[in-house]
Amino acid sequence: MSEPLVAQKAPYPVEVEAGKNYFWCSCGRSANQPFCDGSHKDTEFTPVKYTADADKKVFLCGCKHSDKKPMCDGSHARL
């Protein structure tokens, strides 16, 4: 499997709305980070669906190497 591009070495803080679906970019190519814009076309990557369970701020992975995708787990500190 190919390695994703590192969009940034920090999480993206995002305010999410309860019940709303979000599609996190897993390839690192999207111009609409941290969300998918379809740039993964013709790659092996697919976006990761996240459904917010409450209105809150979440921290979505920016380095694309988290083991808890789409959430940041601090993996960027090891890159």
Tab-separated table of C-alpha atoms in Angstrom, residues 11-63:
chain	number	residue	atom	x	y	z
A	11	PRO	CA	-4.252	17.973	13.921
A	12	TYR	CA	-7.086	19.983	12.395
A	13	PRO	CA	-9.438	21.359	15.072
A	14	VAL	CA	-12.983	21.149	13.669
A	15	GLU	CA	-16.349	22.067	15.175
A	16	VAL	CA	-18.766	19.260	14.278
A	17	GLU	CA	-22.550	18.999	14.533
A	18	ALA	CA	-24.349	16.053	16.145
A	19	GLY	CA	-25.645	13.550	13.596
A	20	LYS	CA	-23.812	15.098	10.664
A	21	ASN	CA	-21.533	12.963	8.459
A	22	TYR	CA	-18.033	14.112	7.571
A	23	PHE	CA	-15.654	12.495	5.096
A	24	TRP	CA	-12.024	12.749	6.174
A	25	CYS	CA	-9.305	12.775	3.507
A	26	SER	CA	-7.096	9.704	3.962
A	27	CYS	CA	-4.743	10.325	1.020
A	28	GLY	CA	-3.484	13.793	1.969
A	29	ARG	CA	-4.147	15.193	-1.524
A	30	SER	CA	-7.365	17.114	-0.877
A	31	ALA	CA	-7.278	20.890	-1.264
A	32	ASN	CA	-10.107	20.991	1.295
A	33	GLN	CA	-8.189	19.479	4.256
A	34	PRO	CA	-9.056	17.700	6.423
A	35	PHE	CA	-12.040	16.754	4.288
A	36	CYS	CA	-12.166	14.762	1.066
A	37	ASP	CA	-12.556	16.582	-2.254
A	38	GLY	CA	-12.210	13.513	-4.484
A	39	SER	CA	-8.474	13.931	-5.094
A	40	HIS	CA	-7.950	10.270	-4.187
A	41	LYS	CA	-9.424	9.224	-7.544
A	42	ASP	CA	-7.158	6.684	-9.255
A	43	THR	CA	-5.400	5.870	-5.947
A	44	GLU	CA	-5.980	3.072	-3.460
A	45	PHE	CA	-7.214	5.535	-0.828
A	46	THR	CA	-10.819	6.144	0.160
A	47	PRO	CA	-12.255	8.770	2.508
A	48	VAL	CA	-13.156	7.809	6.073
A	49	LYS	CA	-16.719	8.549	7.160
A	50	TYR	CA	-17.118	10.135	10.591
A	51	THR	CA	-20.530	10.763	12.156
A	52	ALA	CA	-20.502	13.281	14.988
A	53	ASP	CA	-22.159	12.019	18.170
A	54	ALA	CA	-22.484	15.528	19.649
A	55	ASP	CA	-21.914	19.193	18.869
A	56	LYS	CA	-18.255	19.592	19.837
A	57	LYS	CA	-14.709	20.314	18.728
A	58	VAL	CA	-12.746	17.315	17.454
A	59	PHE	CA	-9.143	17.033	16.321
A	60	LEU	CA	-8.869	15.306	12.954
A	61	CYS	CA	-5.546	13.820	11.882
A	62	GLY	CA	-3.471	16.027	9.594
A	63	CYS	CA	-0.495	13.719	9.065
